[in-house]
CSV table of C-alpha atoms in Angstrom, one decimal:
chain,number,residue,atom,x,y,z
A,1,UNK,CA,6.1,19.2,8.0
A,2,UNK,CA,7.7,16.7,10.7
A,3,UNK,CA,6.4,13.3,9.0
A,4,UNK,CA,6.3,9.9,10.9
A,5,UNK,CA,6.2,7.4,9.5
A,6,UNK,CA,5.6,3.1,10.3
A,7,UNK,CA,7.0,1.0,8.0
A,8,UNK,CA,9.6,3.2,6.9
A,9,UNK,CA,11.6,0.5,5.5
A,10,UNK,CA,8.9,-1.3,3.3
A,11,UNK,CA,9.1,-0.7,-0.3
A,12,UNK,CA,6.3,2.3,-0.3
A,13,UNK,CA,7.8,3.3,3.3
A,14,UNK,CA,11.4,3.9,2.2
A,15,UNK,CA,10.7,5.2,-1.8
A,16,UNK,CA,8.0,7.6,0.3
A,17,UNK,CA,10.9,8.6,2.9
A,18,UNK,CA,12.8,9.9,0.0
A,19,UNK,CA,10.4,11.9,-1.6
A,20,UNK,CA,9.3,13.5,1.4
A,21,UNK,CA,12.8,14.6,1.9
A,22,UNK,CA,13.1,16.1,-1.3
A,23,UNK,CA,10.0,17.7,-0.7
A,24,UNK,CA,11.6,20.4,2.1
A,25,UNK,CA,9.6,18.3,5.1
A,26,UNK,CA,11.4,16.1,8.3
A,27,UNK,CA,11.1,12.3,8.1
A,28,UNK,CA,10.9,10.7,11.1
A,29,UNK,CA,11.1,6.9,10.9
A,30,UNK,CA,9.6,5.3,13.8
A,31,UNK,CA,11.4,2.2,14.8
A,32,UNK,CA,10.0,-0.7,16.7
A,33,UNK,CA,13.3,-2.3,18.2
A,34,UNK,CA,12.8,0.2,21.2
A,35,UNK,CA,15.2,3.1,19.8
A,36,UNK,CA,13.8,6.6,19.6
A,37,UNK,CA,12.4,7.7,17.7
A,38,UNK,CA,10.3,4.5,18.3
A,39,UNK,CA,6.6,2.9,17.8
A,40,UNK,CA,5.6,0.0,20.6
A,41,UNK,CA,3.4,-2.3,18.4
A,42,UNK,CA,1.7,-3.4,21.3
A,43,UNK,CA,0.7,-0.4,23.4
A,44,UNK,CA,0.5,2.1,20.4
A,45,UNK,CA,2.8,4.7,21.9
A,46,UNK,CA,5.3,6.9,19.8
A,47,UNK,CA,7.9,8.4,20.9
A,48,UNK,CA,9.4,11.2,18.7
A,49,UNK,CA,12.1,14.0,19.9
A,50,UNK,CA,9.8,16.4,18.7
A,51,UNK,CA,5.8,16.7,18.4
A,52,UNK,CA,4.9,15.5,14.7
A,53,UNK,CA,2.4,17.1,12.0
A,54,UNK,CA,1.4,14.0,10.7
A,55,UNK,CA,1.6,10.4,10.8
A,56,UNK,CA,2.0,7.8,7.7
A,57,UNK,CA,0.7,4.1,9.2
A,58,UNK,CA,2.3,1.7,6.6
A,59,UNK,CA,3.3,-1.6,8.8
A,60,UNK,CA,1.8,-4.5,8.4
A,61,UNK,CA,2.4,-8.1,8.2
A,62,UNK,CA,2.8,-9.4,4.7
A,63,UNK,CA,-0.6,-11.3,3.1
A,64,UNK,CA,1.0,-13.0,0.2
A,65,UNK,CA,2.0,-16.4,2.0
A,66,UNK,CA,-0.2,-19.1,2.1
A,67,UNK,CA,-3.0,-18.5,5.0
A,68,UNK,CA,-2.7,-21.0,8.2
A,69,UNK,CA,-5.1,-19.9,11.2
A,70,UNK,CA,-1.7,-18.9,13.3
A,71,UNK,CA,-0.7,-16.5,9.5
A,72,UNK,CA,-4.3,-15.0,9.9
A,73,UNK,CA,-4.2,-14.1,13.4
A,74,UNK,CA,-0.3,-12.2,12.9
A,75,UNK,CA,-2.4,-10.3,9.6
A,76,UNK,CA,-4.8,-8.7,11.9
A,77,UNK,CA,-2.8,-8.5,14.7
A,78,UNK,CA,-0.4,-6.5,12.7
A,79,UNK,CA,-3.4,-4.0,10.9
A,80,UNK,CA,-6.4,-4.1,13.2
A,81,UNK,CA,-5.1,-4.6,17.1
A,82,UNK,CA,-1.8,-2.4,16.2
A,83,UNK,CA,-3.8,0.6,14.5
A,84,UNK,CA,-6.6,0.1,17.3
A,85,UNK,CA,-3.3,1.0,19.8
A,86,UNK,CA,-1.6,3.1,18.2
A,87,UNK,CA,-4.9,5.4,17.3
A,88,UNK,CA,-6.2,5.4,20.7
A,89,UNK,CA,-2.4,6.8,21.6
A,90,UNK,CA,-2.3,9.7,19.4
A,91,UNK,CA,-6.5,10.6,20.8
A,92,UNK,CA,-4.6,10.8,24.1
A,93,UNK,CA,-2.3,13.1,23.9
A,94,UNK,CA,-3.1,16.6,24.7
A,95,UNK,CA,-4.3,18.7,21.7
A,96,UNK,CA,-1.4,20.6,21.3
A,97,UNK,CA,0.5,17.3,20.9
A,98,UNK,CA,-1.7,15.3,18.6
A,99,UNK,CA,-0.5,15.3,15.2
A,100,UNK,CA,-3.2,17.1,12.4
A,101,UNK,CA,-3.3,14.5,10.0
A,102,UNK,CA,-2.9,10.0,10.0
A,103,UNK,CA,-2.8,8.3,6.6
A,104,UNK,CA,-3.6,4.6,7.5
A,105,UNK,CA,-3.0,2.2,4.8
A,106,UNK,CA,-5.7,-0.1,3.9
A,107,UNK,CA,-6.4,-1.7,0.2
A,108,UNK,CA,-8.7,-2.1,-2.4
A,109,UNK,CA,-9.3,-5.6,-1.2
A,110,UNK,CA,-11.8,-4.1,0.9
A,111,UNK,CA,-14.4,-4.2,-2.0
A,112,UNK,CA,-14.0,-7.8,-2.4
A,113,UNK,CA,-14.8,-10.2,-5.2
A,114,UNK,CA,-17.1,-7.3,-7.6
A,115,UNK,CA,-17.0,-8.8,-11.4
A,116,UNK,CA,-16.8,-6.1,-13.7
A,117,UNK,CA,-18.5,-3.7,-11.4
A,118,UNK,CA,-17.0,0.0,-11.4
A,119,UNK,CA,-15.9,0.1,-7.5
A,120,UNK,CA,-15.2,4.0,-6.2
A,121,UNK,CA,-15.0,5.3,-2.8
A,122,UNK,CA,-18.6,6.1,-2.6
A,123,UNK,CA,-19.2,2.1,-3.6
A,124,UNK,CA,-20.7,0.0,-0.9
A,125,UNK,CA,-18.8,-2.4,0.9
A,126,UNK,CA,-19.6,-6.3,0.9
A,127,UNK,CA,-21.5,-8.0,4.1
A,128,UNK,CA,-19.0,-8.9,6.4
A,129,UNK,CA,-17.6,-13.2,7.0
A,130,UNK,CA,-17.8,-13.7,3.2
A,131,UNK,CA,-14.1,-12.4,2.4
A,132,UNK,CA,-11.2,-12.5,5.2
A,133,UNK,CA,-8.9,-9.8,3.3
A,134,UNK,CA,-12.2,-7.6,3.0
A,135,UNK,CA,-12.8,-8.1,6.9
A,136,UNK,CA,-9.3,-7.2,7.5
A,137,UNK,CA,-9.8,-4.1,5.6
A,138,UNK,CA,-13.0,-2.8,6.7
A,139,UNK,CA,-11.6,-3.2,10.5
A,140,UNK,CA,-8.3,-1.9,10.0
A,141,UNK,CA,-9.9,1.2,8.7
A,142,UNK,CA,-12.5,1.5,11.6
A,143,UNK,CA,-9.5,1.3,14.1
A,144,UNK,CA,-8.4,4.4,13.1
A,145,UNK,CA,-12.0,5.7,14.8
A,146,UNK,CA,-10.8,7.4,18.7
A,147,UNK,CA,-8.0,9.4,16.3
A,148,UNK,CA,-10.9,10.7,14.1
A,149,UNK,CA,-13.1,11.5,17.0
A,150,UNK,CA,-10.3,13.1,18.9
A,151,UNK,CA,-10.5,15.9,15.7
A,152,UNK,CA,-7.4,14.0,14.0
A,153,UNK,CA,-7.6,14.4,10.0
A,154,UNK,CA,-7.8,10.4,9.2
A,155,UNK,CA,-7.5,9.0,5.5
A,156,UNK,CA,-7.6,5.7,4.5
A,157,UNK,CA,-5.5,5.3,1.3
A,158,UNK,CA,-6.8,2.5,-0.2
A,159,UNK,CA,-3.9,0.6,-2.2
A,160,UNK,CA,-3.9,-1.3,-5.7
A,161,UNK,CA,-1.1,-3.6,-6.6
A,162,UNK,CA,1.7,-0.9,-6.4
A,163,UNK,CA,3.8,-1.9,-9.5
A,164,UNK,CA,7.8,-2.1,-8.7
A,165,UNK,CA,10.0,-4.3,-9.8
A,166,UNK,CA,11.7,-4.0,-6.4
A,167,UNK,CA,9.2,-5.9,-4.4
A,168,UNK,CA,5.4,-6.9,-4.8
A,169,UNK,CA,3.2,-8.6,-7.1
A,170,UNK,CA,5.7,-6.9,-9.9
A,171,UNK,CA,8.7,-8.7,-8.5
A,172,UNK,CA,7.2,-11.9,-8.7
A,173,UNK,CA,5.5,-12.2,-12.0
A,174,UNK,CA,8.7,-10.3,-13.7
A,175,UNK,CA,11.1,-13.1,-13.6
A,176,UNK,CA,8.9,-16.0,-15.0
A,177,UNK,CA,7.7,-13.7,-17.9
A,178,UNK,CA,10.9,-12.8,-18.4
A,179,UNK,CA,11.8,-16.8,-18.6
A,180,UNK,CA,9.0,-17.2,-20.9
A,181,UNK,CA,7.2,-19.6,-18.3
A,182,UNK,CA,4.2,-17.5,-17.4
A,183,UNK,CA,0.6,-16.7,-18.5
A,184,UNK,CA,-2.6,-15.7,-17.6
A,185,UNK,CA,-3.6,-16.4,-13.7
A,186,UNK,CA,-7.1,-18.3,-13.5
A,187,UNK,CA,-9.7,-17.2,-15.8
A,188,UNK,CA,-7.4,-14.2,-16.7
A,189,UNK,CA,-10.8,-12.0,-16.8
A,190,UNK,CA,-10.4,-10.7,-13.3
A,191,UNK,CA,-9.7,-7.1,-12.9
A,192,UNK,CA,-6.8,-5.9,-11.6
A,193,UNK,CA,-6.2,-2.2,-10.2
A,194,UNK,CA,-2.9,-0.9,-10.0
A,195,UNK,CA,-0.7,1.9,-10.0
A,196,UNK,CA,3.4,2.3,-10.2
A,197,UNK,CA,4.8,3.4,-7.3
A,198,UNK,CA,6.3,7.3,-8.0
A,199,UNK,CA,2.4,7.6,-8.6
A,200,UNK,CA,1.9,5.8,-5.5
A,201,UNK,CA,3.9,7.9,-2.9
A,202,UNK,CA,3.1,11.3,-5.1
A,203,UNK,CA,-0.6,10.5,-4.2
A,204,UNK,CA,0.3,9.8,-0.3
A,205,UNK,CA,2.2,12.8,0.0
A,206,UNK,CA,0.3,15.2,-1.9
A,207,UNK,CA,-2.5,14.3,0.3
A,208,UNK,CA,-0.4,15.6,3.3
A,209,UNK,CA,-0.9,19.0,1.6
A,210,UNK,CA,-4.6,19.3,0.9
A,211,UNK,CA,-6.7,19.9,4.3
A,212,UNK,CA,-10.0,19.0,2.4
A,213,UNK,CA,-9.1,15.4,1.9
A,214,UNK,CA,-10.3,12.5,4.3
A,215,UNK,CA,-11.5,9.4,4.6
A,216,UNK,CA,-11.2,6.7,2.0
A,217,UNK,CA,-8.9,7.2,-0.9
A,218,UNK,CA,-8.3,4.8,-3.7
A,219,UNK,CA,-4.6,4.7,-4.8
A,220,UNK,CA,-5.5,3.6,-8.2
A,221,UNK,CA,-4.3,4.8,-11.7
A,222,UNK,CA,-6.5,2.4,-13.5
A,223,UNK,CA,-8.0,-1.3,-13.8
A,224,UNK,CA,-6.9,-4.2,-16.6
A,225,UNK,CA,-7.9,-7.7,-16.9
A,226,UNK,CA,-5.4,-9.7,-15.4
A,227,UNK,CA,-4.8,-11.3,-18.6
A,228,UNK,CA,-4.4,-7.7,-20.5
A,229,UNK,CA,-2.1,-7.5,-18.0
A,230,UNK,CA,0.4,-10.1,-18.5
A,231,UNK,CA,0.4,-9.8,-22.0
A,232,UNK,CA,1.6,-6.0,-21.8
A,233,UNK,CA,4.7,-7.2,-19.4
A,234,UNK,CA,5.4,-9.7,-22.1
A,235,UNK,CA,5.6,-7.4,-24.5
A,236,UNK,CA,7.4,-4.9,-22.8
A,237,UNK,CA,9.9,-8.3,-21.7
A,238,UNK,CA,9.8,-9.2,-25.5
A,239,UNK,CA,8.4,-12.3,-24.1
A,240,UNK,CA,5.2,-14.7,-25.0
A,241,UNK,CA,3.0,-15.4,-21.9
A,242,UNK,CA,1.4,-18.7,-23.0
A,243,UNK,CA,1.8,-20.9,-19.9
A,244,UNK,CA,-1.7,-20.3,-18.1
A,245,UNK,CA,-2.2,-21.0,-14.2
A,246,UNK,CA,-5.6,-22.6,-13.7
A,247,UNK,CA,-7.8,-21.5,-10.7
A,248,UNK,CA,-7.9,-25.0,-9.5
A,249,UNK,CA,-4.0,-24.9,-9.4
A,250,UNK,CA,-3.9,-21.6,-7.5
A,251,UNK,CA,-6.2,-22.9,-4.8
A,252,UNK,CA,-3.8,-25.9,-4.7
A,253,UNK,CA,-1.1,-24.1,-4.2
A,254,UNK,CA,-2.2,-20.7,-2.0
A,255,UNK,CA,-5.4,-21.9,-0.7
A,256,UNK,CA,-7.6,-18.7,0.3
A,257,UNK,CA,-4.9,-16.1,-0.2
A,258,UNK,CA,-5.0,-17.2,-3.8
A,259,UNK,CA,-8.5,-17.2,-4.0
A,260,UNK,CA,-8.6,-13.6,-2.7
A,261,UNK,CA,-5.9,-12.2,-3.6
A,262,UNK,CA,-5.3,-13.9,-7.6
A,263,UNK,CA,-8.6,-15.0,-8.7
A,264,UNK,CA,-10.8,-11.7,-7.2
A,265,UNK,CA,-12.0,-9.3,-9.5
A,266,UNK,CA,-11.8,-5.5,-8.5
A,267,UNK,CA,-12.4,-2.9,-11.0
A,268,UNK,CA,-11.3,0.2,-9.1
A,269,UNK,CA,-11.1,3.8,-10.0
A,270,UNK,CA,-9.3,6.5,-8.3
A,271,UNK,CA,-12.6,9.5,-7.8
A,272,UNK,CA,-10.8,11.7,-5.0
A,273,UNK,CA,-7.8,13.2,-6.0
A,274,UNK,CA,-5.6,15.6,-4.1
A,275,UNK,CA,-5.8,18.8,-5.2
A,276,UNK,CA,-3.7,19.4,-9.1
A,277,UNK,CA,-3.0,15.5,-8.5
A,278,UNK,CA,-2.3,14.5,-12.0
A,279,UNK,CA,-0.6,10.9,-13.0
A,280,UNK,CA,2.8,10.5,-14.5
A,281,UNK,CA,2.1,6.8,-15.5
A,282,UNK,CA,-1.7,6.8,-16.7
A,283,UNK,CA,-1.3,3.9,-18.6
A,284,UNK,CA,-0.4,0.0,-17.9
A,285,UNK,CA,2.2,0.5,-20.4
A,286,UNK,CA,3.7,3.3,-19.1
A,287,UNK,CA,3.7,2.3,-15.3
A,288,UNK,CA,5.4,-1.0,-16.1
A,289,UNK,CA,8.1,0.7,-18.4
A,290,UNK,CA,8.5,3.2,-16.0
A,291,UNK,CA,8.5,0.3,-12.9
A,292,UNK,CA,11.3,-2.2,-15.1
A,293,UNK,CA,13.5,0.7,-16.7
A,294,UNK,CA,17.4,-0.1,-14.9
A,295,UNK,CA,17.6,2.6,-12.2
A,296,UNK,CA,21.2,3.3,-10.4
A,297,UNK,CA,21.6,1.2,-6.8
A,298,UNK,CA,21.9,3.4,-4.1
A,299,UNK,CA,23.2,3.0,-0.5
A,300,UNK,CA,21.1,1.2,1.3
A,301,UNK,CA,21.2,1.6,5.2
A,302,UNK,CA,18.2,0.1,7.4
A,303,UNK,CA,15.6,2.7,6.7
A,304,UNK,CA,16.2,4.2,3.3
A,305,UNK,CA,16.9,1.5,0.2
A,306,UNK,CA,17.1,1.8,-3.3
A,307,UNK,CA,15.8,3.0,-6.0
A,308,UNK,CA,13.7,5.8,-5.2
A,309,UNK,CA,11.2,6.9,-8.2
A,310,UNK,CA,11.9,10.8,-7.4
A,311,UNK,CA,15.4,12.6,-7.1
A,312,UNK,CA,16.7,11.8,-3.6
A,313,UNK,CA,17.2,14.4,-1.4
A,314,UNK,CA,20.6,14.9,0.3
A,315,UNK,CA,20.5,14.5,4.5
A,316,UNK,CA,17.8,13.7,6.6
A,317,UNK,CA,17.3,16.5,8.5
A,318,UNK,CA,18.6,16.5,12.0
């Protein structure tokens, strides 16, 4: 398939760019500095050499900073208003243009703040104005609407913390365990859903392939208590994780983010697989081995970057 793709040179974007291109299809990174191929954040348009199959919708303006009103406004901005454009674009174009199939990122922050509850697509979603990141969410996946209508395959892949020691939550927490300095985050009860990131992009682009697939999808491999969680990276670091971060220190210091985004609880499992899907890291244990094992560097150039979790592929294709 001819593949575009927004945020190609994110950590998902470029490791998904790679694996595609092994795969046999055409990547087709759409830049936003005006250069075709190109995607104008503010209109929605996409200009492409060639009519595209599908579209992959990664961008978005990073959430782990704390939030001032003017951070906020850029977060939706960047998910909501820009997927609003850009899906009332690609519902424009004449139906021999429009490409079959938009994966739309979205997360499993949509479920909000749920305890122990066991949270799958079919689970309902909380009332809106009592979580921002859970607003964010349920309106960045409604903006995808004039696409759907307009016949367009739309799926919502709803991420968990996509472990990689190259960026993300992974990339944080993996220096002070490795210093010995960190510990459980709040009450260390909350769950955390998560899933290493060759699972990650084998779930986005085996969902390319299987026509029956739409709506939301949980890009999940499984849920642990976040302090289960830090003591299997210590162990795997060889590394005691005794240095707790209070809940009243992470408000301190993040504010809301923190609240959402470190002390909420979502137990989420993956129920609506692509076709033969099967895991390669089914475990915590074996996702974070997998995400910390040394990896060769690779040239990195401003759309592809290293490592990528499947065998690269050798050109993209003109």
């Amino acid at each position: 398939m001819r593949v575009a793709i927004t945020g190609s040179s994110g950590l998902i974007g470029r490791a998904l760019s790679t694996l595609l291109l092994h795969d046999g299809h055409m990547v087709i990174p759409l830049r936003r500095d005006g250069r075709e191929p190109s995607w104008n954040v503010t209109t929605g348009e996409v200009r492409t050499p060639s009519r595209i199959d599908a579209l992959i919708h990664l961008a978005g303006r990073n959430i782990a900073v704390r939030w001032t009103r003017r951070r906020r406004d850029e977060i939706w901005r960047s998910r909501v208003t820009a997927t609003e454009k850009l899906a009332a674009f690609l519902a424009s174009l004449p139906q021999h243009q429009r490409p079959h199939t938009l994966i739309s990122a979205s997360a499993t922050a949509i479920y909000g703040d749920r305890g122990d509850e066991l949270l799958t697509e079919e689970s309902p979603l909380p009332p809106e104005g009592r979580s921002f990141l859970a607003d964010v969410c349920r309106a960045w996946e409604a903006a995808t609407r004039p696409a759907e209508e307009a016949g367009i395959r739309v799926i919502h892949a709803r991420l968990g913390v996509v472990l990689s020691k190259d960026g993300g939550a992974l990339a944080k927490l993996r220096t002070p365990t490795k210093l010995g300095l960190a510990g459980p985050i709040g009450s260390g009860r909350q769950f955390l859903s998560w899933i290493s990131l060759h699972d990650a992009i084998a779930m986005l682009a085996a969902m390319l392939s299987d026509p029956t697939l739409r709506g939301p999808i949980n890009v999940v491999a499984g849920a642990t208590r976040q302090n289960a969680f830090m003591r299997t990276l210590g162990h795997i670091q060889h590394r005691p994780v005794i240095f707790p971060m209070p809940s009243f220190a992470v408000k301190a210091l993040f504010g809301a983010m923190g609240k959402e985004a470190l002390l909420a609880s979502q137990r989420v499992a993956a129920t609506r697989l692509p076709k033969d899907f099967a895991f390669t890291h089914p475990t915590l244990e074996a996702a974070l081995r997998w995400a910390l094992a040394p990896r060769p560097k690779i040239h990195r150039d401003e759309d592809h970057a290293d490592p990528p979790p499947h065998p690269p592929g050798t050109t993209r294709p003109d």
